[in-house]
Every structure is written in structure tokens, then in C-alpha cells.
PDB file of C-alpha atoms in Angstrom:
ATOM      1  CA  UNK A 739     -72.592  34.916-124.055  1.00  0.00           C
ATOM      2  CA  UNK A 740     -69.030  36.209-124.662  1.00  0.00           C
ATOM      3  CA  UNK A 741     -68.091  33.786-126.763  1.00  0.00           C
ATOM      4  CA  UNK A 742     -67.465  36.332-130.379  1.00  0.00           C
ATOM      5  CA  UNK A 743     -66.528  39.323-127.782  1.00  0.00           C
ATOM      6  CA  UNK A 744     -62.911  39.837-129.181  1.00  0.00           C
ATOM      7  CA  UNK A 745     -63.937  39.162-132.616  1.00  0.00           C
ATOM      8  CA  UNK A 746     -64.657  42.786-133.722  1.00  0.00           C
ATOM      9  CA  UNK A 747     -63.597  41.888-137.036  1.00  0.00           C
ATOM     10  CA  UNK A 748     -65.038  38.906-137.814  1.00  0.00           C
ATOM     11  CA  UNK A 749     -66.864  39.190-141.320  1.00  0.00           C
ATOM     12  CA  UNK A 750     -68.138  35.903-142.227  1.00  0.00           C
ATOM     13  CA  UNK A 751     -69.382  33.009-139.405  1.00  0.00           C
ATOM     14  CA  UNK A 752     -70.303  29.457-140.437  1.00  0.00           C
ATOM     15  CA  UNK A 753     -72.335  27.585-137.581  1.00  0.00           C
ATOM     16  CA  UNK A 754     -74.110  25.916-139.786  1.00  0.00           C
ATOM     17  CA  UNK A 755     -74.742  21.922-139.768  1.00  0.00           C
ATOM     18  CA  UNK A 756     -74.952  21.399-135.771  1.00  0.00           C
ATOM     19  CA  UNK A 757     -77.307  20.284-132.869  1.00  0.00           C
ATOM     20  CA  UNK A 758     -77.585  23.895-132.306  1.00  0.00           C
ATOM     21  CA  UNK A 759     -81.113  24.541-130.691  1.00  0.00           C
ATOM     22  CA  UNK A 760     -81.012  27.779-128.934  1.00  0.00           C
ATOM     23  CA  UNK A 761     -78.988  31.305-129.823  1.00  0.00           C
ATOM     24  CA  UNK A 762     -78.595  33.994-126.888  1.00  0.00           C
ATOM     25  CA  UNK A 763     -79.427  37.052-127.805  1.00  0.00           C
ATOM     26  CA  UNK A 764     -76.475  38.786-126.965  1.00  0.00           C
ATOM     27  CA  UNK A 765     -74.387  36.182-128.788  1.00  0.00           C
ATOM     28  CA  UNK A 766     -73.628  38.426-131.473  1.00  0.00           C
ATOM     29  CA  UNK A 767     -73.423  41.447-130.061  1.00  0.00           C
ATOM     30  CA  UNK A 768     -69.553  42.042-130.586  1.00  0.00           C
ATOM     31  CA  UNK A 769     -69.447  40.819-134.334  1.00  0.00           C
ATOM     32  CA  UNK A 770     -70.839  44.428-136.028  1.00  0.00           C
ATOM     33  CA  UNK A 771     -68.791  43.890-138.903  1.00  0.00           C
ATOM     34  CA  UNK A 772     -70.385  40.208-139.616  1.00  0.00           C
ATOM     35  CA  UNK A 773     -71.097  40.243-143.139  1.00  0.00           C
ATOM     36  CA  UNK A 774     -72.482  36.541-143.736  1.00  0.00           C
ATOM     37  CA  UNK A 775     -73.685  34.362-141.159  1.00  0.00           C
ATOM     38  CA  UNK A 776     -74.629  30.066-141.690  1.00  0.00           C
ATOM     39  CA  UNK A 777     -76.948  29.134-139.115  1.00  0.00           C
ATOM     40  CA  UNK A 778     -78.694  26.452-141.294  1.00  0.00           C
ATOM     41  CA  UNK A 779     -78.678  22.394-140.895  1.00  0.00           C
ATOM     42  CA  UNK A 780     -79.239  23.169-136.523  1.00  0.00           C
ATOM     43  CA  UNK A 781     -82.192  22.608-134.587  1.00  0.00           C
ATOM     44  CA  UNK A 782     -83.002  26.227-134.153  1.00  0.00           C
ATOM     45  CA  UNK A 783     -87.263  26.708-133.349  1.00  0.00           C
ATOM     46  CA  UNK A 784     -86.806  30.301-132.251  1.00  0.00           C
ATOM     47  CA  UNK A 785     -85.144  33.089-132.572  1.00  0.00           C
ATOM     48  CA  UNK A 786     -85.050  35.828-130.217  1.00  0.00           C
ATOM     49  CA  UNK A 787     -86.258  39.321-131.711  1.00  0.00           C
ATOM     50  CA  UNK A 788     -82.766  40.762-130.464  1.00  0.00           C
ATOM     51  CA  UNK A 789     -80.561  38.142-132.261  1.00  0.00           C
ATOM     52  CA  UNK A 790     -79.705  40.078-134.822  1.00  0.00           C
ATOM     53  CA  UNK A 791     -79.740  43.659-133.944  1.00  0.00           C
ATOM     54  CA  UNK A 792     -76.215  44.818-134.138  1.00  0.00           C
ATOM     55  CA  UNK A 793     -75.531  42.729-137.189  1.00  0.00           C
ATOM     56  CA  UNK A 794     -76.247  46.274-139.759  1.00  0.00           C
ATOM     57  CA  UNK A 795     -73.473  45.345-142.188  1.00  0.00           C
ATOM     58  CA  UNK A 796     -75.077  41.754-142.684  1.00  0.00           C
ATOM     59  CA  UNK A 797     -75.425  40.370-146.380  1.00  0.00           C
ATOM     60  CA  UNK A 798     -76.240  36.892-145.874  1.00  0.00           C
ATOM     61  CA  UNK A 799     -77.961  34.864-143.798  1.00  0.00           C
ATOM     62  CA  UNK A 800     -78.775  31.175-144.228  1.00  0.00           C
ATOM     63  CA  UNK A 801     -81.140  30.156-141.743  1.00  0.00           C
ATOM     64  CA  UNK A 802     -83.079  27.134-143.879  1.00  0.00           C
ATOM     65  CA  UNK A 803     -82.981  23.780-142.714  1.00  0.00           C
ATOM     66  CA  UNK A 804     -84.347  24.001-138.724  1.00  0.00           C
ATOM     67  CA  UNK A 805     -86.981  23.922-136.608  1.00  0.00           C
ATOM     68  CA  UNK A 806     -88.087  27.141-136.857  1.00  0.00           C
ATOM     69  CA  UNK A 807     -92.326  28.083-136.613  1.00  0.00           C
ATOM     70  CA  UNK A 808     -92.352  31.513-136.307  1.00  0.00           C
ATOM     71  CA  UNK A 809     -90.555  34.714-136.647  1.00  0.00           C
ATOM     72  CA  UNK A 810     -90.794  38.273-134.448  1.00  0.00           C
ATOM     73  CA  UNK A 811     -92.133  40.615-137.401  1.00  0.00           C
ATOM     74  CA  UNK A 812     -88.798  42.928-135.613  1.00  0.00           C
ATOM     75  CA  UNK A 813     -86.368  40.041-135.926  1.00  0.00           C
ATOM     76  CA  UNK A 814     -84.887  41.386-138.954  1.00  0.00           C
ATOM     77  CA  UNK A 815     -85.610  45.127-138.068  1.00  0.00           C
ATOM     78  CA  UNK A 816     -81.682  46.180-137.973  1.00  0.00           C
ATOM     79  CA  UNK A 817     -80.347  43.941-140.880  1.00  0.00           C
ATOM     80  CA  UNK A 818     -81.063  47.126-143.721  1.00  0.00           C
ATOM     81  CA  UNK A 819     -78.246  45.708-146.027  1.00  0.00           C
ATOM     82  CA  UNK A 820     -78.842  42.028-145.845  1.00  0.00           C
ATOM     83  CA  UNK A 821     -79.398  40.844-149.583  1.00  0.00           C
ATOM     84  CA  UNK A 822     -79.389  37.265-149.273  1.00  0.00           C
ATOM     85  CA  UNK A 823     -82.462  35.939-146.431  1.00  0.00           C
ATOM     86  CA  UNK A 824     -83.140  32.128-146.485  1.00  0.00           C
ATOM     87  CA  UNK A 825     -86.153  30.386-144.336  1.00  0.00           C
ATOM     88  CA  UNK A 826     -86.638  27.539-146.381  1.00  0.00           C
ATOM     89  CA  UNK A 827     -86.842  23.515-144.833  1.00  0.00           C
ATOM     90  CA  UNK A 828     -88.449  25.290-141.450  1.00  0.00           C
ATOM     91  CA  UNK A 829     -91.963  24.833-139.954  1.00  0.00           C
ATOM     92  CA  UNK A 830     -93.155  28.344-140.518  1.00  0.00           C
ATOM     93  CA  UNK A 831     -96.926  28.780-140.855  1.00  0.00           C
ATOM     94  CA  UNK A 832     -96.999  32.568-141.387  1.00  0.00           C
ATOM     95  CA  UNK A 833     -94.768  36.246-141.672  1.00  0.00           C
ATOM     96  CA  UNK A 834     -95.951  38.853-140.111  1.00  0.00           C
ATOM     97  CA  UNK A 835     -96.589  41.477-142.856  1.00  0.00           C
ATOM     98  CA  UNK A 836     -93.814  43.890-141.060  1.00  0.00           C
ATOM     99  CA  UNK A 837     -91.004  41.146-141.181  1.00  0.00           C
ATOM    100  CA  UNK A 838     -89.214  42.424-144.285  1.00  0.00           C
ATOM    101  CA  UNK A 839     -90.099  45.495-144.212  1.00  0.00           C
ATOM    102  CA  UNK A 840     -86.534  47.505-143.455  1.00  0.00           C
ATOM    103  CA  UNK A 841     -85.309  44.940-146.264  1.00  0.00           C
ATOM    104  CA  UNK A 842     -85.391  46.862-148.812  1.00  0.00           C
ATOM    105  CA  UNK A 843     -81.712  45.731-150.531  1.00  0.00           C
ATOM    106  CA  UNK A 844     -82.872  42.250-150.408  1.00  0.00           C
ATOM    107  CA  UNK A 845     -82.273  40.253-153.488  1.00  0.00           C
ATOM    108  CA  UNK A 846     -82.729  36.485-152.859  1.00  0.00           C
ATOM    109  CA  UNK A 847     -85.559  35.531-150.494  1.00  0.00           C
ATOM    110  CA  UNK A 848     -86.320  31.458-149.888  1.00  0.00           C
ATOM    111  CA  UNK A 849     -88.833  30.968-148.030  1.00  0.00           C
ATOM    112  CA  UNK A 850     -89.718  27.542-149.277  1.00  0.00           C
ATOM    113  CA  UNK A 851     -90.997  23.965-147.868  1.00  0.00           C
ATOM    114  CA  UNK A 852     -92.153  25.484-144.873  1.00  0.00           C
ATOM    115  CA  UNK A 853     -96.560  25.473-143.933  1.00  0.00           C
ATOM    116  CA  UNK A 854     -97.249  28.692-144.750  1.00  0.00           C
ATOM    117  CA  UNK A 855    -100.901  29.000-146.279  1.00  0.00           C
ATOM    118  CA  UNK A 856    -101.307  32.873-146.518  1.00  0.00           C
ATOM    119  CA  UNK A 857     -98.910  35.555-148.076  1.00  0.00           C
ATOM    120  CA  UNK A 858    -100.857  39.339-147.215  1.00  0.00           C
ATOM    121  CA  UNK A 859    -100.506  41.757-150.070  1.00  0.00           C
ATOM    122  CA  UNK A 860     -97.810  43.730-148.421  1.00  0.00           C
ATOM    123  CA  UNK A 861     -95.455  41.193-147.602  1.00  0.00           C
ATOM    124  CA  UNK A 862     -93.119  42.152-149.832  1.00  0.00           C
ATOM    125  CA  UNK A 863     -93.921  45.914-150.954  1.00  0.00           C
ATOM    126  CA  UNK A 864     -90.609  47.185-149.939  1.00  0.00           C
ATOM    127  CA  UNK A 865     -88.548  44.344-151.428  1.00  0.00           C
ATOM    128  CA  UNK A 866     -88.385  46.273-155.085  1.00  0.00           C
ATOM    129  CA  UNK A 867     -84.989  44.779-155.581  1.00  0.00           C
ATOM    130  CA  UNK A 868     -86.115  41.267-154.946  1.00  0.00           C
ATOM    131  CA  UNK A 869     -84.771  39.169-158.062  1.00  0.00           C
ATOM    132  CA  UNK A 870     -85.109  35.942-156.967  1.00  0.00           C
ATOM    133  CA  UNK A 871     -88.565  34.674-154.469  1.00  0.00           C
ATOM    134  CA  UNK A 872     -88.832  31.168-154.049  1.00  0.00           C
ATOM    135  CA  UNK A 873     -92.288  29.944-152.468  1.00  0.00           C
ATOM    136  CA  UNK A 874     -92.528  26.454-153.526  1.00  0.00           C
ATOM    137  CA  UNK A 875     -93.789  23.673-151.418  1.00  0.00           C
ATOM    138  CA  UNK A 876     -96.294  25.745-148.894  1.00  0.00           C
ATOM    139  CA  UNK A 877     -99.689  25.463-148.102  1.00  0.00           C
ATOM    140  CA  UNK A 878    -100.997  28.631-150.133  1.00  0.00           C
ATOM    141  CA  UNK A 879    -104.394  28.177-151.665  1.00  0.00           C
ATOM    142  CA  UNK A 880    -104.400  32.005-153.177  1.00  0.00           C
ATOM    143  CA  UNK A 881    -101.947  35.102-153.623  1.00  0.00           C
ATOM    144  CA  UNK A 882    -103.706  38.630-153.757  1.00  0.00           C
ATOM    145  CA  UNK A 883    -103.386  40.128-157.300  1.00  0.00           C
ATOM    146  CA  UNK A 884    -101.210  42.851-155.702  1.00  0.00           C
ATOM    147  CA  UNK A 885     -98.653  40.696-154.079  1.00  0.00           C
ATOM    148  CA  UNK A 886     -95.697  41.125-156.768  1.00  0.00           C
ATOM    149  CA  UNK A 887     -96.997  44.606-157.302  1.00  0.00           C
ATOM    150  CA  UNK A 888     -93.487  45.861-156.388  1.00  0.00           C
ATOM    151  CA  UNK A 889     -91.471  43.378-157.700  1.00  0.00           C
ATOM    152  CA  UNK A 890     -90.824  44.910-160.911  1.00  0.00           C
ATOM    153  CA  UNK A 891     -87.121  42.732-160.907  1.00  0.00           C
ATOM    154  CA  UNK A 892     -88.142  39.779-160.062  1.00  0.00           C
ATOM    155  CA  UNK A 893     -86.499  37.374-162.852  1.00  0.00           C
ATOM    156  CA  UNK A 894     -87.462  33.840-160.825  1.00  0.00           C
ATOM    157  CA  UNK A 895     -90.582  33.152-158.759  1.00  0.00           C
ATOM    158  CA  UNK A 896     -91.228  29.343-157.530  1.00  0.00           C
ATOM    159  CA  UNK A 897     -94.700  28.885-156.680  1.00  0.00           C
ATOM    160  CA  UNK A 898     -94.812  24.600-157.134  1.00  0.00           C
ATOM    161  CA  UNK A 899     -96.325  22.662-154.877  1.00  0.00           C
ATOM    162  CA  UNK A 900     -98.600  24.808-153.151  1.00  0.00           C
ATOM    163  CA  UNK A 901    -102.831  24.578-153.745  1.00  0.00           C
ATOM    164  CA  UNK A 902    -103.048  27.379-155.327  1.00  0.00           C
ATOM    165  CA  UNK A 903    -106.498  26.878-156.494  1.00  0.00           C
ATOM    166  CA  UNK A 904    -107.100  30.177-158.700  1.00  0.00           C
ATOM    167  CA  UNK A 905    -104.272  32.756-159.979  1.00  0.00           C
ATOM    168  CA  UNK A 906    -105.484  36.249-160.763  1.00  0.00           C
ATOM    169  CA  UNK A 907    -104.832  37.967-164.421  1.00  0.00           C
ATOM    170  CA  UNK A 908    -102.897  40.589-162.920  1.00  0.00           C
ATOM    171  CA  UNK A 909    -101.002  39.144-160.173  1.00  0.00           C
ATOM    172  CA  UNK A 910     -97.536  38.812-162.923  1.00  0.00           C
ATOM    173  CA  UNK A 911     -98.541  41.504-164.798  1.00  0.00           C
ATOM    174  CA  UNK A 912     -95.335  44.266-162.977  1.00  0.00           C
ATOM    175  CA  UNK A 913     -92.807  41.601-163.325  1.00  0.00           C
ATOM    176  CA  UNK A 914     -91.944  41.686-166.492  1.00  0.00           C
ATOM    177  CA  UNK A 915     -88.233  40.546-166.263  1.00  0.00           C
ATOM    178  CA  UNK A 916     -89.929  36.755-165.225  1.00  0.00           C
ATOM    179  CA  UNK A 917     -88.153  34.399-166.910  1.00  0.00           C
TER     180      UNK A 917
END
């Protein structure tokens, strides 16, 4: 549990590419000036809802690539200036509607190859500064037309591979910097 505790400073953590199956919650507790943190390539399935909590100053954090099948809608409640979120290669099903919700500097959000087969409407009402949203390679069958309501600059949206079986005239229609 003390393992960071005299690394006050630390800004940028790479643990990524491990056997690494479980985090203790107070692990991180010492690092509040962690800026970017590489969890990916473990063999992470959960993630304690307190994880995370001192980390405010985070940017980044790369948690694709484990075992992962669901996540506290409070896990990210503390990380306000995190910019850079990725869930993709994980076994997730669903997000809680509340998960991003205090994300509202986020920028890059992968959440793809995972088995999630419904997105609710207000996922991702908060996330106005959301540029890039990469969904590919779920189990979605629809979106709600309001979905990307707030994503007015979104310039890249991956929606391959799903079964999306009908798309609705005005679920693009406030993201007009889509490229």
C-alpha cells in the first residue's frame, strides 16, 4: 500500500504491460501530482471506486487492454481534468450513465472492442469537448437520436462493427466538425 508514498512528485507512471490483476485502493494515494498514468496490457477485472480519487491533476489514463467488466459510475468522480480516458480491449457490457459525468475536459474517449450493447442518451452530455469517441467493435444494435447532442466538436466518431440495425436522421446532425 505504501509503495508511491514518497513520490509526491511523481507526474507520469507507466505500469502498463504486466500480470497486474488487482490495484489497492490506497495505492495512489500519495501521487496527487500524477499527471498520466499506463495501466493497460495487465489483467485488471476491477477497479475499486476509490482508485482514483486523489489523482485531480490526472490527464491521461490508459486503461485498454484488461479484463475489466464493469466500472463504479463514481470511479472517475475526482479525475475533473483528465482529457485522455481509454477502456478499449476490456469486457465491459455497460456505463453507468453517471460515469463521465465530472469529465467535462475530456477530449479522447475509447471505449472500443468491449460488449457493450446499449449507450443511454446522456452518456456523454457533459463531454462537450469530446473530439475524438471511438465505439467500434460493441454489441450496439441502436444509439438514441440525442446521444451526440452535445458533442458539437466531435471531429472522429467510430461506430464499425457494431449491429447497429437503424441510425436516426438526426443523431449527427450537432456535430458538424465530423470528418
Amino acid at each position: 500500500v505504501n509503495t508511491f508514498r514518497q513520490l509526491t512528485k511523481l507526474n507520469k507512471l507507466w505500469l502498463h504491460t504486466n500480470q497486474i490483476e488487482t490495484i489497492d485502493a490506497k495505492l495512489f494515494e500519495s501521487c496527487t501530482n500524477l499527471k498520466e498514468l499506463y495501466l493497460n496490457n495487465n489483467k485488471l477485472a476491477r477497479i475499486d471506486v476509490n482508485t482514483f480519487k486523489q489523482l485531480t491533476y490526472l490527464t491521461t489514463l490508459f486503461l485498454s487492454n484488461n479484463q475489466i467488466d464493469s466500472i463504479d459510475s463514481n470511479l472517475f468522480y475526482k479525475c475533473e481534468n483528465l482529457i485522455e480516458l481509454y477502456l478499449s480491449n476490456n469486457k465491459l457490457k455497460r456505463i453507468d450513465v453517471n460515469t463521465f459525468r465530472q469529465l467535462t475536459k475530456l477530449t479522447i474517449l475509447y471505449i472500443h472492442n468491449n460488449q457493450i450493447e446499449t449507450i443511454d442518451a446522456r452518456l456523454f452530455e457533459t463531454c462537450t469537448n469530446l473530439t475524438e469517441l471511438s465505439l467500434h467493435t460493441n454489441k450496439l444494435t441502436r444509439i438514441d437520436a440525442n446521444t451526440f447532442r452535445q458533442l458539437t466538436n466531435l471531429t472522429r466518431l467510430d461506430l464499425d462493427h457494431n449491429q447497429i440495425e437503424l441510425i436516426d436522421g438526426k443523431l449527427f446532425e450537432s456535430c458538424t466538425y465530423l470528418t
